[in-house]
C-alpha atoms as a PDB file:
ATOM      1  CA  MET A   1     -20.243   0.296   7.736  1.00  0.00           C
ATOM      2  CA  SER A   2     -20.549   1.206  11.377  1.00  0.00           C
ATOM      3  CA  ALA A   3     -19.165   4.430  12.792  1.00  0.00           C
ATOM      4  CA  LEU A   4     -16.416   2.592  14.697  1.00  0.00           C
ATOM      5  CA  GLU A   5     -15.370   0.691  11.577  1.00  0.00           C
ATOM      6  CA  SER A   6     -15.271   3.961   9.629  1.00  0.00           C
ATOM      7  CA  LEU A   7     -12.929   5.510  12.191  1.00  0.00           C
ATOM      8  CA  HIS A   8     -10.632   2.487  11.986  1.00  0.00           C
ATOM      9  CA  SER A   9     -10.769   2.040   8.191  1.00  0.00           C
ATOM     10  CA  LEU A  10      -8.090   3.563   5.994  1.00  0.00           C
ATOM     11  CA  THR A  11     -10.445   3.933   3.024  1.00  0.00           C
ATOM     12  CA  GLU A  12     -12.983   5.997   4.969  1.00  0.00           C
ATOM     13  CA  ARG A  13     -10.428   8.529   6.165  1.00  0.00           C
ATOM     14  CA  ARG A  14     -11.191  10.786   3.208  1.00  0.00           C
ATOM     15  CA  HIS A  15     -14.758  11.270   4.418  1.00  0.00           C
ATOM     16  CA  PRO A  16     -15.044  14.770   5.926  1.00  0.00           C
ATOM     17  CA  THR A  17     -17.006  13.665   9.000  1.00  0.00           C
ATOM     18  CA  VAL A  18     -14.526  10.888   9.776  1.00  0.00           C
ATOM     19  CA  MET A  19     -11.634  13.333   9.353  1.00  0.00           C
ATOM     20  CA  GLU A  20     -13.336  15.826  11.661  1.00  0.00           C
ATOM     21  CA  ILE A  21     -13.826  13.166  14.356  1.00  0.00           C
ATOM     22  CA  LEU A  22     -10.240  11.902  14.044  1.00  0.00           C
ATOM     23  CA  LEU A  23      -8.862  15.452  14.364  1.00  0.00           C
ATOM     24  CA  LEU A  24     -10.985  16.033  17.457  1.00  0.00           C
ATOM     25  CA  LEU A  25      -9.719  12.750  18.947  1.00  0.00           C
ATOM     26  CA  ARG A  26      -6.089  13.807  18.362  1.00  0.00           C
ATOM     27  CA  LYS A  27      -6.712  17.172  20.034  1.00  0.00           C
ATOM     28  CA  LEU A  28      -8.278  15.491  23.058  1.00  0.00           C
ATOM     29  CA  GLU A  29      -5.443  12.939  23.291  1.00  0.00           C
ATOM     30  CA  ARG A  30      -2.871  15.766  23.222  1.00  0.00           C
ATOM     31  CA  LYS A  31      -4.703  17.403  26.116  1.00  0.00           C
ATOM     32  CA  GLY A  32      -4.359  14.198  28.134  1.00  0.00           C
ATOM     33  CA  PHE A  33      -7.782  12.632  27.634  1.00  0.00           C
ATOM     34  CA  ASP A  34      -7.861   8.864  27.320  1.00  0.00           C
ATOM     35  CA  ILE A  35     -10.757   7.916  25.034  1.00  0.00           C
ATOM     36  CA  ILE A  36     -12.038   4.352  24.775  1.00  0.00           C
ATOM     37  CA  PHE A  37     -14.719   3.364  22.274  1.00  0.00           C
ATOM     38  CA  CYS A  38     -17.209   0.647  23.059  1.00  0.00           C
ATOM     39  CA  TRP A  39     -19.879  -0.790  20.814  1.00  0.00           C
ATOM     40  CA  VAL A  40     -23.227  -1.263  22.546  1.00  0.00           C
ATOM     41  CA  PRO A  41     -25.992  -3.198  20.774  1.00  0.00           C
ATOM     42  CA  GLY A  42     -28.802  -0.963  22.012  1.00  0.00           C
ATOM     43  CA  HIS A  43     -29.489   2.548  23.258  1.00  0.00           C
ATOM     44  CA  VAL A  44     -31.794   1.718  26.174  1.00  0.00           C
ATOM     45  CA  GLY A  45     -30.632   2.818  29.590  1.00  0.00           C
ATOM     46  CA  ILE A  46     -27.508   4.667  28.452  1.00  0.00           C
ATOM     47  CA  LEU A  47     -26.963   7.988  30.184  1.00  0.00           C
ATOM     48  CA  GLY A  48     -26.585  10.819  27.699  1.00  0.00           C
ATOM     49  CA  ASN A  49     -28.438   9.024  24.924  1.00  0.00           C
ATOM     50  CA  GLU A  50     -30.769  11.996  24.401  1.00  0.00           C
ATOM     51  CA  GLN A  51     -27.780  14.317  24.100  1.00  0.00           C
ATOM     52  CA  ALA A  52     -26.209  11.983  21.519  1.00  0.00           C
ATOM     53  CA  ALA A  53     -29.470  11.874  19.561  1.00  0.00           C
ATOM     54  CA  ARG A  54     -29.692  15.690  19.579  1.00  0.00           C
ATOM     55  CA  SER A  55     -26.067  15.934  18.497  1.00  0.00           C
ATOM     56  CA  MET A  56     -26.754  13.580  15.621  1.00  0.00           C
ATOM     57  CA  SER A  57     -29.811  15.535  14.505  1.00  0.00           C
ATOM     58  CA  ASP A  58     -27.759  18.758  14.605  1.00  0.00           C
ATOM     59  CA  HIS A  59     -25.100  17.060  12.500  1.00  0.00           C
ATOM     60  CA  MET A  60     -27.711  16.062   9.925  1.00  0.00           C
ATOM     61  CA  GLN A  61     -28.325  19.766   9.228  1.00  0.00           C
ATOM     62  CA  GLN A  62     -24.904  19.975   7.577  1.00  0.00           C
ATOM     63  CA  PRO A  63     -24.768  19.776   3.788  1.00  0.00           C
ATOM     64  CA  VAL A  64     -24.295  16.359   2.211  1.00  0.00           C
ATOM     65  CA  CYS A  65     -20.644  15.645   1.508  1.00  0.00           C
ATOM     66  CA  TYR A  66     -19.312  14.647  -1.899  1.00  0.00           C
ATOM     67  CA  HIS A  67     -18.552  11.029  -0.932  1.00  0.00           C
ATOM     68  CA  ASP A  68     -22.075  10.398   0.377  1.00  0.00           C
ATOM     69  CA  LEU A  69     -23.631  12.029  -2.685  1.00  0.00           C
ATOM     70  CA  LYS A  70     -21.429   9.994  -5.038  1.00  0.00           C
ATOM     71  CA  ALA A  71     -22.291   6.734  -3.239  1.00  0.00           C
ATOM     72  CA  SER A  72     -26.000   7.557  -3.375  1.00  0.00           C
ATOM     73  CA  ILE A  73     -25.863   8.328  -7.100  1.00  0.00           C
ATOM     74  CA  LEU A  74     -23.933   5.109  -7.795  1.00  0.00           C
ATOM     75  CA  ARG A  75     -26.507   3.062  -5.844  1.00  0.00           C
ATOM     76  CA  TYR A  76     -29.306   4.680  -7.878  1.00  0.00           C
ATOM     77  CA  ILE A  77     -27.539   4.047 -11.206  1.00  0.00           C
ATOM     78  CA  HIS A  78     -26.906   0.407 -10.275  1.00  0.00           C
ATOM     79  CA  SER A  79     -30.527  -0.101  -9.221  1.00  0.00           C
ATOM     80  CA  VAL A  80     -31.799   1.326 -12.542  1.00  0.00           C
ATOM     81  CA  TRP A  81     -29.265  -0.795 -14.429  1.00  0.00           C
ATOM     82  CA  GLN A  82     -30.322  -3.921 -12.496  1.00  0.00           C
ATOM     83  CA  GLU A  83     -34.002  -3.221 -13.236  1.00  0.00           C
ATOM     84  CA  THR A  84     -33.198  -2.921 -16.946  1.00  0.00           C
ATOM     85  CA  TRP A  85     -31.154  -6.131 -16.836  1.00  0.00           C
ATOM     86  CA  ASP A  86     -33.952  -7.960 -14.973  1.00  0.00           C
ATOM     87  CA  GLN A  87     -36.340  -7.213 -17.845  1.00  0.00           C
ATOM     88  CA  GLN A  88     -34.041  -9.046 -20.284  1.00  0.00           C
ATOM     89  CA  VAL A  89     -34.760 -12.556 -19.044  1.00  0.00           C
ATOM     90  CA  ILE A  90     -34.719 -14.129 -22.522  1.00  0.00           C
ATOM     91  CA  ASN A  91     -30.991 -13.635 -22.762  1.00  0.00           C
ATOM     92  CA  LYS A  92     -28.238 -16.247 -22.430  1.00  0.00           C
ATOM     93  CA  LEU A  93     -26.064 -13.856 -20.465  1.00  0.00           C
ATOM     94  CA  HIS A  94     -28.890 -13.072 -18.023  1.00  0.00           C
ATOM     95  CA  TYR A  95     -29.316 -16.792 -17.392  1.00  0.00           C
ATOM     96  CA  ILE A  96     -25.693 -17.301 -16.351  1.00  0.00           C
ATOM     97  CA  HIS A  97     -25.313 -14.003 -14.487  1.00  0.00           C
ATOM     98  CA  PRO A  98     -28.661 -12.552 -13.302  1.00  0.00           C
ATOM     99  CA  SER A  99     -27.045  -9.822 -11.205  1.00  0.00           C
ATOM    100  CA  ILE A 100     -25.001  -6.860 -12.466  1.00  0.00           C
ATOM    101  CA  THR A 101     -22.619  -7.214  -9.567  1.00  0.00           C
ATOM    102  CA  HIS A 102     -18.960  -7.757 -10.312  1.00  0.00           C
ATOM    103  CA  TRP A 103     -18.183 -11.171 -11.721  1.00  0.00           C
ATOM    104  CA  ALA A 104     -15.016 -12.479 -10.137  1.00  0.00           C
ATOM    105  CA  ALA A 105     -12.743 -13.901 -12.796  1.00  0.00           C
ATOM    106  CA  VAL A 106     -10.522 -16.933 -12.586  1.00  0.00           C
ATOM    107  CA  PRO A 107      -6.922 -15.682 -12.227  1.00  0.00           C
ATOM    108  CA  ILE A 108      -5.840 -17.579 -15.346  1.00  0.00           C
ATOM    109  CA  ARG A 109      -7.516 -16.144 -18.418  1.00  0.00           C
ATOM    110  CA  ARG A 110      -7.712 -19.257 -20.614  1.00  0.00           C
ATOM    111  CA  PRO A 111      -9.896 -21.379 -18.245  1.00  0.00           C
ATOM    112  CA  ASP A 112     -12.041 -18.336 -17.455  1.00  0.00           C
ATOM    113  CA  ASP A 113     -12.551 -17.667 -21.162  1.00  0.00           C
ATOM    114  CA  ARG A 114     -13.447 -21.307 -21.797  1.00  0.00           C
ATOM    115  CA  LEU A 115     -15.950 -21.412 -18.940  1.00  0.00           C
ATOM    116  CA  THR A 116     -17.640 -18.247 -20.160  1.00  0.00           C
ATOM    117  CA  ARG A 117     -17.802 -19.526 -23.734  1.00  0.00           C
ATOM    118  CA  LEU A 118     -19.338 -22.811 -22.579  1.00  0.00           C
ATOM    119  CA  ARG A 119     -21.887 -21.004 -20.422  1.00  0.00           C
ATOM    120  CA  ILE A 120     -23.128 -18.821 -23.282  1.00  0.00           C
ATOM    121  CA  GLY A 121     -22.920 -21.501 -25.951  1.00  0.00           C
ATOM    122  CA  HIS A 122     -19.877 -20.264 -27.861  1.00  0.00           C
ATOM    123  CA  THR A 123     -18.259 -23.569 -28.790  1.00  0.00           C
ATOM    124  CA  ARG A 124     -16.196 -24.462 -31.855  1.00  0.00           C
ATOM    125  CA  LEU A 125     -19.355 -25.573 -33.547  1.00  0.00           C
ATOM    126  CA  THR A 126     -21.007 -22.171 -33.133  1.00  0.00           C
ATOM    127  CA  HIS A 127     -17.976 -19.883 -33.065  1.00  0.00           C
ATOM    128  CA  ARG A 128     -17.554 -19.607 -36.846  1.00  0.00           C
ATOM    129  CA  HIS A 129     -21.109 -18.510 -37.597  1.00  0.00           C
ATOM    130  CA  LEU A 130     -20.987 -15.912 -34.804  1.00  0.00           C
ATOM    131  CA  LEU A 131     -17.826 -14.334 -36.191  1.00  0.00           C
ATOM    132  CA  LEU A 132     -18.970 -14.376 -39.829  1.00  0.00           C
ATOM    133  CA  GLY A 133     -22.619 -13.483 -39.169  1.00  0.00           C
ATOM    134  CA  GLU A 134     -23.896 -16.640 -40.866  1.00  0.00           C
ATOM    135  CA  ASN A 135     -26.961 -18.666 -39.937  1.00  0.00           C
ATOM    136  CA  PRO A 136     -26.343 -20.979 -36.988  1.00  0.00           C
ATOM    137  CA  PRO A 137     -25.490 -24.577 -37.900  1.00  0.00           C
ATOM    138  CA  HIS A 138     -28.109 -27.254 -37.347  1.00  0.00           C
ATOM    139  CA  VAL A 139     -27.233 -29.625 -34.532  1.00  0.00           C
ATOM    140  CA  ASP A 140     -29.672 -32.448 -33.867  1.00  0.00           C
ATOM    141  CA  VAL A 141     -28.240 -33.580 -30.548  1.00  0.00           C
ATOM    142  CA  SER A 142     -30.922 -32.201 -28.217  1.00  0.00           C
ATOM    143  CA  ASN A 143     -29.770 -28.745 -29.342  1.00  0.00           C
ATOM    144  CA  MET A 144     -26.954 -29.202 -26.819  1.00  0.00           C
ATOM    145  CA  PHE A 145     -24.494 -26.616 -28.089  1.00  0.00           C
ATOM    146  CA  ASN A 146     -27.018 -23.897 -28.874  1.00  0.00           C
ATOM    147  CA  ASN A 147     -28.816 -24.254 -25.549  1.00  0.00           C
ATOM    148  CA  ALA A 148     -27.649 -21.959 -22.743  1.00  0.00           C
ATOM    149  CA  HIS A 149     -29.375 -24.283 -20.269  1.00  0.00           C
ATOM    150  CA  ALA A 150     -27.098 -27.255 -21.031  1.00  0.00           C
ATOM    151  CA  ARG A 151     -26.991 -29.194 -17.766  1.00  0.00           C
ATOM    152  CA  GLY A 152     -23.495 -30.492 -18.306  1.00  0.00           C
ATOM    153  CA  PHE A 153     -21.898 -27.082 -17.909  1.00  0.00           C
ATOM    154  CA  ARG A 154     -23.435 -26.401 -14.531  1.00  0.00           C
ATOM    155  CA  LYS A 155     -22.032 -29.310 -12.542  1.00  0.00           C
ATOM    156  CA  PRO A 156     -18.772 -31.116 -13.326  1.00  0.00           C
ATOM    157  CA  LYS A 157     -20.255 -34.421 -12.120  1.00  0.00           C
ATOM    158  CA  GLU A 158     -22.905 -34.246 -14.828  1.00  0.00           C
ATOM    159  CA  SER A 159     -20.361 -33.414 -17.562  1.00  0.00           C
ATOM    160  CA  ALA A 160     -19.356 -37.052 -17.979  1.00  0.00           C
ATOM    161  CA  GLU A 161     -23.001 -38.101 -18.319  1.00  0.00           C
ATOM    162  CA  VAL A 162     -23.647 -35.404 -20.935  1.00  0.00           C
ATOM    163  CA  ARG A 163     -20.609 -36.558 -22.913  1.00  0.00           C
ATOM    164  CA  LYS A 164     -21.761 -40.199 -22.830  1.00  0.00           C
ATOM    165  CA  THR A 165     -25.248 -39.159 -23.961  1.00  0.00           C
ATOM    166  CA  PHE A 166     -23.783 -36.955 -26.679  1.00  0.00           C
ATOM    167  CA  LEU A 167     -21.594 -39.754 -28.040  1.00  0.00           C
ATOM    168  CA  LYS A 168     -24.485 -42.249 -27.943  1.00  0.00           C
ATOM    169  CA  ARG A 169     -26.774 -39.872 -29.841  1.00  0.00           C
ATOM    170  CA  LEU A 170     -24.050 -38.962 -32.277  1.00  0.00           C
ATOM    171  CA  GLY A 171     -23.515 -42.675 -32.946  1.00  0.00           C
ATOM    172  CA  ARG A 172     -27.230 -43.205 -33.602  1.00  0.00           C
ATOM    173  CA  ASN A 173     -27.336 -40.249 -36.009  1.00  0.00           C
ATOM    174  CA  PHE A 174     -24.413 -41.660 -37.979  1.00  0.00           C
ATOM    175  CA  GLN A 175     -26.071 -45.091 -38.109  1.00  0.00           C
ATOM    176  CA  ASN A 176     -29.395 -43.598 -39.305  1.00  0.00           C
ATOM    177  CA  ALA A 177     -27.775 -41.515 -42.065  1.00  0.00           C
END
């Protein structure tokens, strides 16, 4: 987040440096100063740039504030967690969600639950054995329900084709039995 956005943001107002700047702005406004901020895409040719750079380097001598330290630690923890998750590529959950970032849920729980179950292969056919710890049932329809890579659950357009194929194969299996 840029410095100007931090000064304008309500969530960043707890940051000590932002608070210090805002207090200084209020003091200057009370004394009659009219301060206008302007974002400039580069530093070349701006009078006082050296003074601003020195001021920034002096500011960097201050101890690290709690919010910056917390954010840095959280970034480190997430990077270690992501590295660990990246090593688990032979995992159905990793296939459907390769990043540890937040997974936005559908506002209605039932469709969200159904989508997640389809993605990871938890269908009615497999649900019982997962709950009871039994051996998985044998399904001889291209291993459709036990396969996390089932194409039909990725694109709705393909779902109809998968269903037709499933019914055709199911019909053949019944005829062969």
